[in-house]
Short mmCIF file of C-alpha atoms in Angstrom, two decimals:
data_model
loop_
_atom_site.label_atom_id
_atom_site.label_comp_id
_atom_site.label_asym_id
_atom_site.label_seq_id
_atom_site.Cartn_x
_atom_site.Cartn_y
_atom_site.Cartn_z
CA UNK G 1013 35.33 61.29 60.46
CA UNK G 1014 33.93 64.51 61.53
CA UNK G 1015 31.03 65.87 62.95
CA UNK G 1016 28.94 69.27 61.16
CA UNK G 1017 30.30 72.56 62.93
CA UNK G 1018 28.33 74.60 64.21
CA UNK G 1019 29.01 77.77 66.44
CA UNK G 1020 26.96 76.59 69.48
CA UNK G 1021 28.63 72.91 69.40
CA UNK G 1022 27.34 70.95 72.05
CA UNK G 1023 27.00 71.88 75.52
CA UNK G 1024 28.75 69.93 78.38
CA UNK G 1025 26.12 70.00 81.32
CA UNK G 1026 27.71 67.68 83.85
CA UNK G 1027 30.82 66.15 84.45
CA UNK G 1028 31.70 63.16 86.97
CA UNK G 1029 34.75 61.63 88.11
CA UNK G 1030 36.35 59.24 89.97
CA UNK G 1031 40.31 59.28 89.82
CA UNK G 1032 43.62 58.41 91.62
CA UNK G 1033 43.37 62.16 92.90
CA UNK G 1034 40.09 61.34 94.49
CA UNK G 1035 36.26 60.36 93.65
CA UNK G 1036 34.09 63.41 92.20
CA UNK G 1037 35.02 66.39 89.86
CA UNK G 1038 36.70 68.84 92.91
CA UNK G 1039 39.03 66.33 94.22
CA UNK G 1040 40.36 65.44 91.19
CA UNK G 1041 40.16 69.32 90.12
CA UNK G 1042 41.94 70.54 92.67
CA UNK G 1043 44.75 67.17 92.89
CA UNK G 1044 45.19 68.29 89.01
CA UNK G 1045 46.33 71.62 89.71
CA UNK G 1046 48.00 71.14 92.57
CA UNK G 1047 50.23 68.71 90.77
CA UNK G 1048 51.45 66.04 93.15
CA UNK G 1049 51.53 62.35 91.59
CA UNK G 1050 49.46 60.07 93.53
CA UNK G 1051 51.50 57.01 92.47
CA UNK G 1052 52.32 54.68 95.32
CA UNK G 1053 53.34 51.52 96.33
CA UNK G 1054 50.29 48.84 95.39
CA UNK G 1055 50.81 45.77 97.77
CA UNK G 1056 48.49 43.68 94.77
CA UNK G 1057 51.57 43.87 92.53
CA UNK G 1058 54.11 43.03 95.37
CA UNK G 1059 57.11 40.92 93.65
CA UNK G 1060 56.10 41.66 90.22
CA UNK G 1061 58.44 43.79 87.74
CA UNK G 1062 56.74 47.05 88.69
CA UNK G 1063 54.94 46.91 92.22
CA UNK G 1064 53.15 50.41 92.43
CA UNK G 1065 50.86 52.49 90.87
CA UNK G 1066 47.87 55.07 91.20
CA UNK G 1067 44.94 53.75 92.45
CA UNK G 1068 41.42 55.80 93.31
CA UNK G 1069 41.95 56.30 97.32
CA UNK G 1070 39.24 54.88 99.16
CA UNK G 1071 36.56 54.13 97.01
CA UNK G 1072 33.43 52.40 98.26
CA UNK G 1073 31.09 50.90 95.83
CA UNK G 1074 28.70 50.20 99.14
CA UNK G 1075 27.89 54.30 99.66
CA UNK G 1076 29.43 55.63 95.95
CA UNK G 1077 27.41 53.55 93.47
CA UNK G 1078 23.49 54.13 94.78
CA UNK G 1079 20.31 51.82 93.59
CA UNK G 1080 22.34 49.02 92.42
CA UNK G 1081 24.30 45.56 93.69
CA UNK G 1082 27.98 46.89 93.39
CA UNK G 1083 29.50 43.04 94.69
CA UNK G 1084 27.98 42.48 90.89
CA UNK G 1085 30.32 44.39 89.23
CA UNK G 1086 33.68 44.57 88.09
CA UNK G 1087 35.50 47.73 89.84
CA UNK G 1088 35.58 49.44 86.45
CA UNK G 1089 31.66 49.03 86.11
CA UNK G 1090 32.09 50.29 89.74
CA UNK G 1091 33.78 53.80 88.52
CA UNK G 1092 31.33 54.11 85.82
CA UNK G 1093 28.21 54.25 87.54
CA UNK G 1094 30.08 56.49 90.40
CA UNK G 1095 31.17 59.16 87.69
CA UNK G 1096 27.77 59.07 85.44
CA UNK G 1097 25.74 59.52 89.11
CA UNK G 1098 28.03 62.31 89.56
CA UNK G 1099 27.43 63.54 85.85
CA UNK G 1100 23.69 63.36 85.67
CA UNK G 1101 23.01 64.76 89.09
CA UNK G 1102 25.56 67.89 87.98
CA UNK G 1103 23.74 68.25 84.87
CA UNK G 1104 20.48 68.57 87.00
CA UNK G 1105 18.53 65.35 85.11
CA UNK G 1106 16.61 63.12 86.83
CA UNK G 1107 16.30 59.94 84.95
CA UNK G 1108 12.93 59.35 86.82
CA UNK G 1109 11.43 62.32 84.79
CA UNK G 1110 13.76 62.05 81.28
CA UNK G 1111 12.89 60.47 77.92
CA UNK G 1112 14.52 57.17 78.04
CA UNK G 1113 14.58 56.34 74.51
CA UNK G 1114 15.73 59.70 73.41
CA UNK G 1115 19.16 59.06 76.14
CA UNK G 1116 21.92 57.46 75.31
CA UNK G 1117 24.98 55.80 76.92
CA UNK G 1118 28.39 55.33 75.12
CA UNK G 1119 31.21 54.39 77.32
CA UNK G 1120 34.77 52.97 76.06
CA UNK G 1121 36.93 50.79 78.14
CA UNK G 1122 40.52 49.24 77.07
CA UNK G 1123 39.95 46.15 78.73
CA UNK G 1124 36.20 46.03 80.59
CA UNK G 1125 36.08 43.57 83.47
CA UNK G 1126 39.44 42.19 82.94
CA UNK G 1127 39.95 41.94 87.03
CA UNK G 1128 37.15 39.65 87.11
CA UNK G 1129 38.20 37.39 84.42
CA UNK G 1130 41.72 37.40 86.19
CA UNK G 1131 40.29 36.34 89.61
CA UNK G 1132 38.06 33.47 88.33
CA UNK G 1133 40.17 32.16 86.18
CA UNK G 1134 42.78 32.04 89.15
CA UNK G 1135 39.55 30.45 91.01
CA UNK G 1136 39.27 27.66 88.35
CA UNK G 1137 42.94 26.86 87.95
CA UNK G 1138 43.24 26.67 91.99
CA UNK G 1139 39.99 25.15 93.38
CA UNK G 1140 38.03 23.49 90.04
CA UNK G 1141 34.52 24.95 87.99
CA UNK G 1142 32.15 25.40 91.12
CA UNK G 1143 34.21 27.87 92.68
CA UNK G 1144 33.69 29.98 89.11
CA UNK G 1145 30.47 32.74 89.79
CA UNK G 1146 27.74 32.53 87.43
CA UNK G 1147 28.53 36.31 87.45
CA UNK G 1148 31.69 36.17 85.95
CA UNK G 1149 30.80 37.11 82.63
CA UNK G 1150 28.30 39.94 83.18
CA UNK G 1151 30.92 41.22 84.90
CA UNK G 1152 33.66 41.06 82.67
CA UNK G 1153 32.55 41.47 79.55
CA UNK G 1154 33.67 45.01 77.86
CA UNK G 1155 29.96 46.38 77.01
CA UNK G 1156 28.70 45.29 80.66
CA UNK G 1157 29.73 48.98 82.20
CA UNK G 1158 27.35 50.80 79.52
CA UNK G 1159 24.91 48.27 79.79
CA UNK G 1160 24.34 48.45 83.28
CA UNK G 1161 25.10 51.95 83.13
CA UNK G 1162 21.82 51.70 81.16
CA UNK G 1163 19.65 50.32 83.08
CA UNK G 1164 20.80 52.58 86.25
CA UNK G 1165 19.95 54.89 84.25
CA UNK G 1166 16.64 53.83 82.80
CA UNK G 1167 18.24 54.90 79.25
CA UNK G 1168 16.59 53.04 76.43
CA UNK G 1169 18.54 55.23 73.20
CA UNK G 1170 21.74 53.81 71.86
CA UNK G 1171 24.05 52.08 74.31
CA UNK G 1172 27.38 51.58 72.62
CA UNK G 1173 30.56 50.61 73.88
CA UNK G 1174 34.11 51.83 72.27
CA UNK G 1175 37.17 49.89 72.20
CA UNK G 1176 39.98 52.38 70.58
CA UNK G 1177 42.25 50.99 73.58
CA UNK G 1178 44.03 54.32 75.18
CA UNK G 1179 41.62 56.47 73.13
CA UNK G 1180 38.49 54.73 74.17
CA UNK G 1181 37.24 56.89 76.49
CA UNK G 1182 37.48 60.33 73.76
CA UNK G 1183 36.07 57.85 71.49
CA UNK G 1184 32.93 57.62 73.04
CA UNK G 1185 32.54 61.27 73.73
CA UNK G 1186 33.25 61.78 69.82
CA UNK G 1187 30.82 59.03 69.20
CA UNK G 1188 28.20 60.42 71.30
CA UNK G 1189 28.62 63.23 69.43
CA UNK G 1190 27.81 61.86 66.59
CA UNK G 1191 24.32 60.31 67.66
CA UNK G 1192 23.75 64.49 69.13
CA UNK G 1193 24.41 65.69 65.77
CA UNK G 1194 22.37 62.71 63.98
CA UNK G 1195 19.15 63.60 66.11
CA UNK G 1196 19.78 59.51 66.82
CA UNK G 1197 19.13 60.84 70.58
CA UNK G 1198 18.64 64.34 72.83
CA UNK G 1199 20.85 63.33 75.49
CA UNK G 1200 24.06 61.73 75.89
CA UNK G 1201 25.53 60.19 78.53
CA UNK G 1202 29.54 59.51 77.31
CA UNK G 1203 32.71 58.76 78.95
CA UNK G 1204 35.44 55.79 79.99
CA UNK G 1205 36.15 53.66 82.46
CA UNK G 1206 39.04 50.99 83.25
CA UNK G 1207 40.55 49.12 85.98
CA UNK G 1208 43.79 47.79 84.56
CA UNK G 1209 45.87 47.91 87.86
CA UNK G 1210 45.87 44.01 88.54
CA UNK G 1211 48.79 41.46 88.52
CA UNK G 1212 48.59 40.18 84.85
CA UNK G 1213 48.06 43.59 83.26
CA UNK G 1214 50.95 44.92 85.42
CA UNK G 1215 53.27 42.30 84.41
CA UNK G 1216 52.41 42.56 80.85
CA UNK G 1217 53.28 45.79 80.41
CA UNK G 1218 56.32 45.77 82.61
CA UNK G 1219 57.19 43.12 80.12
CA UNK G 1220 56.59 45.45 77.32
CA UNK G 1221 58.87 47.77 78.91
CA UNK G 1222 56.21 50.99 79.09
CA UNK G 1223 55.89 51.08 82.83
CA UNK G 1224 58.27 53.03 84.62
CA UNK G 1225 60.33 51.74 87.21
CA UNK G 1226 61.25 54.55 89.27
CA UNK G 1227 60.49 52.81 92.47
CA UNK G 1228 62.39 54.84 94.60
CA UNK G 1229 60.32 57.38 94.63
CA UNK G 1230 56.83 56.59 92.51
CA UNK G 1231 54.75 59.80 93.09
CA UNK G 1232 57.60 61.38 91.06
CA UNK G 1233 57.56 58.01 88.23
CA UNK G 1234 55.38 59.88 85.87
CA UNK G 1235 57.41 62.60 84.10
CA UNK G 1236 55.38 63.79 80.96
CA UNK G 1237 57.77 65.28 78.59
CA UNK G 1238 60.83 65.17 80.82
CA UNK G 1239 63.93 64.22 79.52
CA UNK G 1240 64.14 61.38 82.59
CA UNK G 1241 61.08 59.58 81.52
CA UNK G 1242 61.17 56.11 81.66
CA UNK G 1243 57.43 54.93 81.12
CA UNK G 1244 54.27 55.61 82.26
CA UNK G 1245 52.15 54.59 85.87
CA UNK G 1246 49.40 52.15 85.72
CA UNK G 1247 46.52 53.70 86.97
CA UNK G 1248 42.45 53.46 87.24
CA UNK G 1249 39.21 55.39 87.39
CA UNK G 1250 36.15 56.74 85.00
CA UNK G 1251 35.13 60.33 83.35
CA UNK G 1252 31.95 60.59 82.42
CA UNK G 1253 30.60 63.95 80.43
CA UNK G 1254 26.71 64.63 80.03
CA UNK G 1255 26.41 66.12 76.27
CA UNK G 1256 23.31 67.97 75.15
CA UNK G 1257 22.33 69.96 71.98
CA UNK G 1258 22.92 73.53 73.14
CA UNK G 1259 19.41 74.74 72.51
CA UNK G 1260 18.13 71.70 74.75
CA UNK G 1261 20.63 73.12 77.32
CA UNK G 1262 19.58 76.21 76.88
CA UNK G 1263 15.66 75.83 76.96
CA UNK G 1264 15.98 73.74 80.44
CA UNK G 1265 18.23 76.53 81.90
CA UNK G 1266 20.91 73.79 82.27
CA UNK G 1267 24.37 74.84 83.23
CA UNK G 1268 27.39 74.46 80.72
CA UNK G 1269 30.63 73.94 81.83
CA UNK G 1270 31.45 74.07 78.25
CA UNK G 1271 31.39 73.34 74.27
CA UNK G 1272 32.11 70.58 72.61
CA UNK G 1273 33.24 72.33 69.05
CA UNK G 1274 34.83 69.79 66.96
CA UNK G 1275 36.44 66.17 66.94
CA UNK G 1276 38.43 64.16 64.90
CA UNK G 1277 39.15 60.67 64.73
CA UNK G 1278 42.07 58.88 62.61
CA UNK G 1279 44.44 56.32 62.77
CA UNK G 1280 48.29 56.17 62.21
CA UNK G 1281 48.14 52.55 60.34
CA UNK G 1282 51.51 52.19 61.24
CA UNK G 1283 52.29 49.66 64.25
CA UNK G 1284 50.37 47.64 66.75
CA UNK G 1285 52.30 49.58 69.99
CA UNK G 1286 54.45 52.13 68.11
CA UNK G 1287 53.79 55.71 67.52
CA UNK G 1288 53.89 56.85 63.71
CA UNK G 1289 57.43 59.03 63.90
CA UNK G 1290 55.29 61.59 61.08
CA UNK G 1291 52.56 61.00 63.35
CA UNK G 1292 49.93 60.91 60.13
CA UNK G 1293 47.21 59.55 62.79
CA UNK G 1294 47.19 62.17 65.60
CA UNK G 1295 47.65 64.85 62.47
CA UNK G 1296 44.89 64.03 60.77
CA UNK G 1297 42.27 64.01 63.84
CA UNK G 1298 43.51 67.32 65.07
CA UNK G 1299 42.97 68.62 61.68
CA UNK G 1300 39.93 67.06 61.42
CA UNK G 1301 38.86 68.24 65.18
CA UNK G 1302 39.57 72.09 64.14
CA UNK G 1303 37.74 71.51 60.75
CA UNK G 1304 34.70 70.64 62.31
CA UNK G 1305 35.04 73.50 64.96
CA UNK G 1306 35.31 75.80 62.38
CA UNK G 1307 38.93 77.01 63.57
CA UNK G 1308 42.35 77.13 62.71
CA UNK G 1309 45.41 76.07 64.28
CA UNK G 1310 46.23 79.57 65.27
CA UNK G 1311 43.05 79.72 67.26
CA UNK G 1312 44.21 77.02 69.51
CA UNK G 1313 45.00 78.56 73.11
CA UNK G 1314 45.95 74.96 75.10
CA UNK G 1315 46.47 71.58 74.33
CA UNK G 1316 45.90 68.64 77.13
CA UNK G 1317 48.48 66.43 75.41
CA UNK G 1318 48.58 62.49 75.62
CA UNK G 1319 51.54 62.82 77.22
CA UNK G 1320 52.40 59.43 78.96
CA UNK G 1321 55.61 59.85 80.01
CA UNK G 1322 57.09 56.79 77.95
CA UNK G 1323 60.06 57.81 75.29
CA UNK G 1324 58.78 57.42 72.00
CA UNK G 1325 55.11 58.59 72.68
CA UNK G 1326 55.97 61.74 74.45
CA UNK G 1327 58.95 62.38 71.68
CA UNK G 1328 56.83 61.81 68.73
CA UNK G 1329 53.23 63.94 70.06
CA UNK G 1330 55.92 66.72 70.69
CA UNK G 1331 57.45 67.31 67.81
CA UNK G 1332 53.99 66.76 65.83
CA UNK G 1333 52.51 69.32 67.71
CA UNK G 1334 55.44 71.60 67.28
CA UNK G 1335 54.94 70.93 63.22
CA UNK G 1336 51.29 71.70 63.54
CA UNK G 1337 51.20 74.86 65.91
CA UNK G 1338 54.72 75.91 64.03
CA UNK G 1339 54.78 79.78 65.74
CA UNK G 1340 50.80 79.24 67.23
CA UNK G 1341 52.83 77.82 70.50
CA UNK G 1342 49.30 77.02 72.72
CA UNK G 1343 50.05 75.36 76.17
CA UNK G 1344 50.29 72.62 76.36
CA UNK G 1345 49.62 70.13 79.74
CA UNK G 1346 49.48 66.47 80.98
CA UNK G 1347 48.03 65.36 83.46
CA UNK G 1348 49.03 62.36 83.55
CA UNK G 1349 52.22 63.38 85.64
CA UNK G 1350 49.51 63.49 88.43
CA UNK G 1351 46.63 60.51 87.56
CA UNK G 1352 48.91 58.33 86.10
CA UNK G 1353 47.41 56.50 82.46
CA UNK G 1354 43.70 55.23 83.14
CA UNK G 1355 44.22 53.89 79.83
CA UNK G 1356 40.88 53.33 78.42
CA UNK G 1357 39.23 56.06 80.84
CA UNK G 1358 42.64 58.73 80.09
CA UNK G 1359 40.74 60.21 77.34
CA UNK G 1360 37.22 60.62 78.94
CA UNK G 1361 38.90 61.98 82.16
CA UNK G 1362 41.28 64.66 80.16
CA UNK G 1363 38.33 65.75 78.00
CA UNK G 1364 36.45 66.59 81.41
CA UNK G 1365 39.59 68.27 83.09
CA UNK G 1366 39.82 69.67 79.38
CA UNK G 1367 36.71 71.04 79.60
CA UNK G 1368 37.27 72.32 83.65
CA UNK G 1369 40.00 74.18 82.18
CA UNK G 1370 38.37 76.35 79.46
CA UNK G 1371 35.70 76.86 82.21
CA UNK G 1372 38.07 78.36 85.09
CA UNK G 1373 40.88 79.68 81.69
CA UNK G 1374 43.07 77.52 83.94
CA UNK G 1375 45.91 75.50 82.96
CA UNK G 1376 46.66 72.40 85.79
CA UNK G 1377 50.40 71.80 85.49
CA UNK G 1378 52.23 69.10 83.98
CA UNK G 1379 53.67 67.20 87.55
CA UNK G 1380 57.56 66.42 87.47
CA UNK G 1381 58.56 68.29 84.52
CA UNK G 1382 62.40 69.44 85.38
CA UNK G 1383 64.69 68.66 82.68
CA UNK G 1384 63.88 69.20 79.25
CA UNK G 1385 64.45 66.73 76.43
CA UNK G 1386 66.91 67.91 74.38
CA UNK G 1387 65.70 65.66 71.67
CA UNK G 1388 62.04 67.41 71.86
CA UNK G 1389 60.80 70.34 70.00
CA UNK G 1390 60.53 72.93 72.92
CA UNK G 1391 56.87 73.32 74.04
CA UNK G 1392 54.78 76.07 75.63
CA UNK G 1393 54.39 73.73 78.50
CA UNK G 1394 52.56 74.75 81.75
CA UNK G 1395 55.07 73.33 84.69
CA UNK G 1396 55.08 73.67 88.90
CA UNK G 1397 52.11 75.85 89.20
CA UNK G 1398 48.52 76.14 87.34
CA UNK G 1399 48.39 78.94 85.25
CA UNK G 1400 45.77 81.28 84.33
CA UNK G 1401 45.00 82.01 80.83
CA UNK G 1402 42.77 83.42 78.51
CA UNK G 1403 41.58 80.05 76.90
CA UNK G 1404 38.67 80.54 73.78
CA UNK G 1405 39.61 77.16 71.80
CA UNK G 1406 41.16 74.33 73.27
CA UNK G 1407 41.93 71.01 72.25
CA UNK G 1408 42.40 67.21 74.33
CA UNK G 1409 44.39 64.48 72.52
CA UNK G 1410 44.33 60.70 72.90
CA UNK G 1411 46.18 57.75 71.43
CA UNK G 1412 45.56 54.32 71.64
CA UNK G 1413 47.44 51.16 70.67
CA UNK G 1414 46.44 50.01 67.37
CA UNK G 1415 47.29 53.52 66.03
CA UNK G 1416 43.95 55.15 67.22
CA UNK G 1417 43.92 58.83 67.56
CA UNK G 1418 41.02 61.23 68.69
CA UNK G 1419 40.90 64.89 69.19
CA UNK G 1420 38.38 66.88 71.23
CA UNK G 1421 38.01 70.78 70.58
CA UNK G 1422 36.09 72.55 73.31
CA UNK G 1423 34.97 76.49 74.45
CA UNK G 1424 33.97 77.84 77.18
CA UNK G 1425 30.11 77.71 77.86
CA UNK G 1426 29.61 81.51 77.82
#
């Protein structure tokens, strides 16, 4: 699936944030390229198989979600709302003064208000039915963050929720998309969200074997594409992008961080947890992503990789993007060596940063890269220090269990 290309793509008027490197777009900016992991000890998961983790540092629904009842939402609904306030006051909208039916709201999510279901479930099991709250399923349900993302917002166009687990968040910018280039709505109000760090999502994957276990020294646990990598960080937060037809952007004298060009979306059909080893899934949507932009692979100046920092994932997106950039060589970055996986949010959050980058033609490093994997097809990867780079085309890739695979192309705004 593809979306028409057209040279002006869509423009990218605001982007919000809320992250383990800290809530809004310049903390997390500058945490990014600074490239310290923010992993640390979580005393939620102490005595469970892998007891830290990154969470957002201080975050307080009370004074960071405005106009609504934060106590009745799950913390990822909680990130949401903070990162599309963010968004839609960057963009310069007012939702007082906007066409509601012509805005829409697409947000993915791995697992929605799985914290909430968690806790009252622990309620009922420990203390019996009336200690359950009648909120427990508005809150946890997996559409409830774009639904009440809705009706902070006032937006009466499509509100759609992705579930593409890992890749949910790029989903719903691709989807969003979609709906631009459909004339189904004028604005578009897209991102991710997820709050996976709790006890029961910890110890499942622990059990799995994907979380690293480095816990002698966790800010330095996520390794992206080193050869000591030994899983990936649990981790939380929300990215939410405002998208816009360019004219639109243009006629309002909006500002554009940048273009969204092209996306692909594809699946490996392969294995419920696995990576494809030909990686047919992650092929496919970047081919897809530079058809639509109108490019070619050689036109590609930077790649925000997956990049979890588990064996086979980092092993596999490697040496497919070494088959499909053959002598092209972009750079190529994770951030996840500093934010840890958001999981459903990850792809929302590295199309923004993705986006930040092709706006400042600045590559964030890839945090506690030392040893390469001799197993790996060498990459143009940007390590230790952000570099500065002449970006024109550049590209954001997400997986997801289930085999899901999206790619985001994006230009800079000028």
């Amino acid at each position: 699936m593809s979306a028409p290309g057209t040279d002006a793509g869509l423009a990218v008027t605001g982007i919000g944030l809320v992250t383990p490197a800290g809530s809004g777009t310049a903390a997390t900016w500058e945490g990014v390229c600074a490239g310290r992991g923010t992993a640390a000890p979580d005393p939620e998961l102490a005595g469970l198989p892998v007891s830290f983790s990154c969470r957002v540092p201080g975050f307080d629904p009370r004074t960071q979600v405005p106009g609504t009842r934060p106590w009745q939402h799950d913390r990822c609904t909680q990130f949401a709302l903070a990162a599309a306030h963010e968004a839609v006051t960057d963009a310069g909208l007012d939702p007082a003064a906007w066409n509601a039916p012509r805005v829409a709201v697409v947000l993915g999510s791995a697992a929605g208000g799985v914290g909430t279901y968690e806790d009252q479930h622990r309620k009922l099991t420990d203390t019996g039915p009336r200690a359950v709250s009648p909120l427990t399923l508005p809150a946890f349900l997996p559409n409830m963050a774009a639904g009440r993302l809705a009706i902070a917002l006032g937006a009466r166009g499509p509100v759609l929720h992705t579930a593409t687990a890992c890749a949910s968040g790029a989903s719903a910018v691709a989807l969003a998309a979609l709906l631009l280039s459909a004339g189904a709505c004028d604005i578009a109000v897209a991102g991710g969200a997820d709050a996976m760090v709790t006890p029961l999502c910890a110890t499942a994957f622990a059990r799995m074997g994907a979380l690293s276990r480095r816990h002698d020294a966790p800010a330095r646990a996520s390794r992206p594409f080193d050869a000591e990598r030994d899983g990936f960080v649990l981790a939380e937060g929300a990215g939410v992008l405002v998208l816009e037809r360019t004219a639109d952007a243009e006629a309002r004298n909006a500002p554009v961080q940048a273009r969204l060009v092209g996306y692909g979306i594809a699946a490996d059909a392969h294995h419920p947890v696995a990576p494809d080893p030909e990686g047919r899934g992650l092929r496919l949507a970047v081919q897809e992503a530079l058809r639509s932009a109108g490019a070619t692979a050689r036109e590609i100046d930077h790649i925000n990789a997956h990049g979890t920092s588990t064996p086979l994932n980092d092993r596999a997106e490697a040496a497919i993007l070494a088959r499909l950039f053959d002598a092209a060589s972009p750079s190529v970055t994770s951030t996840k060596g500093v934010l840890g996986h958001t999981m459903g949010a990850a792809g929302a959050i590295e199309a923004a940063l993705t986006a930040l980058t092709v706006k400042h033609q600045l590559v964030p490093p890839t945090a506690n890269f030392h040893h390469p994997d001799p197993d790996s097809p060498a990459l143009d990867l940007v390590t230790a220090h952000p570099r500065p780079q002449a970006i024109h085309l550049a590209l954001s890739n997400s997986l997801g269990f289930g085999g899901h695979s999206t790619t985001l192309a994006f230009r800079p705004g000028t």
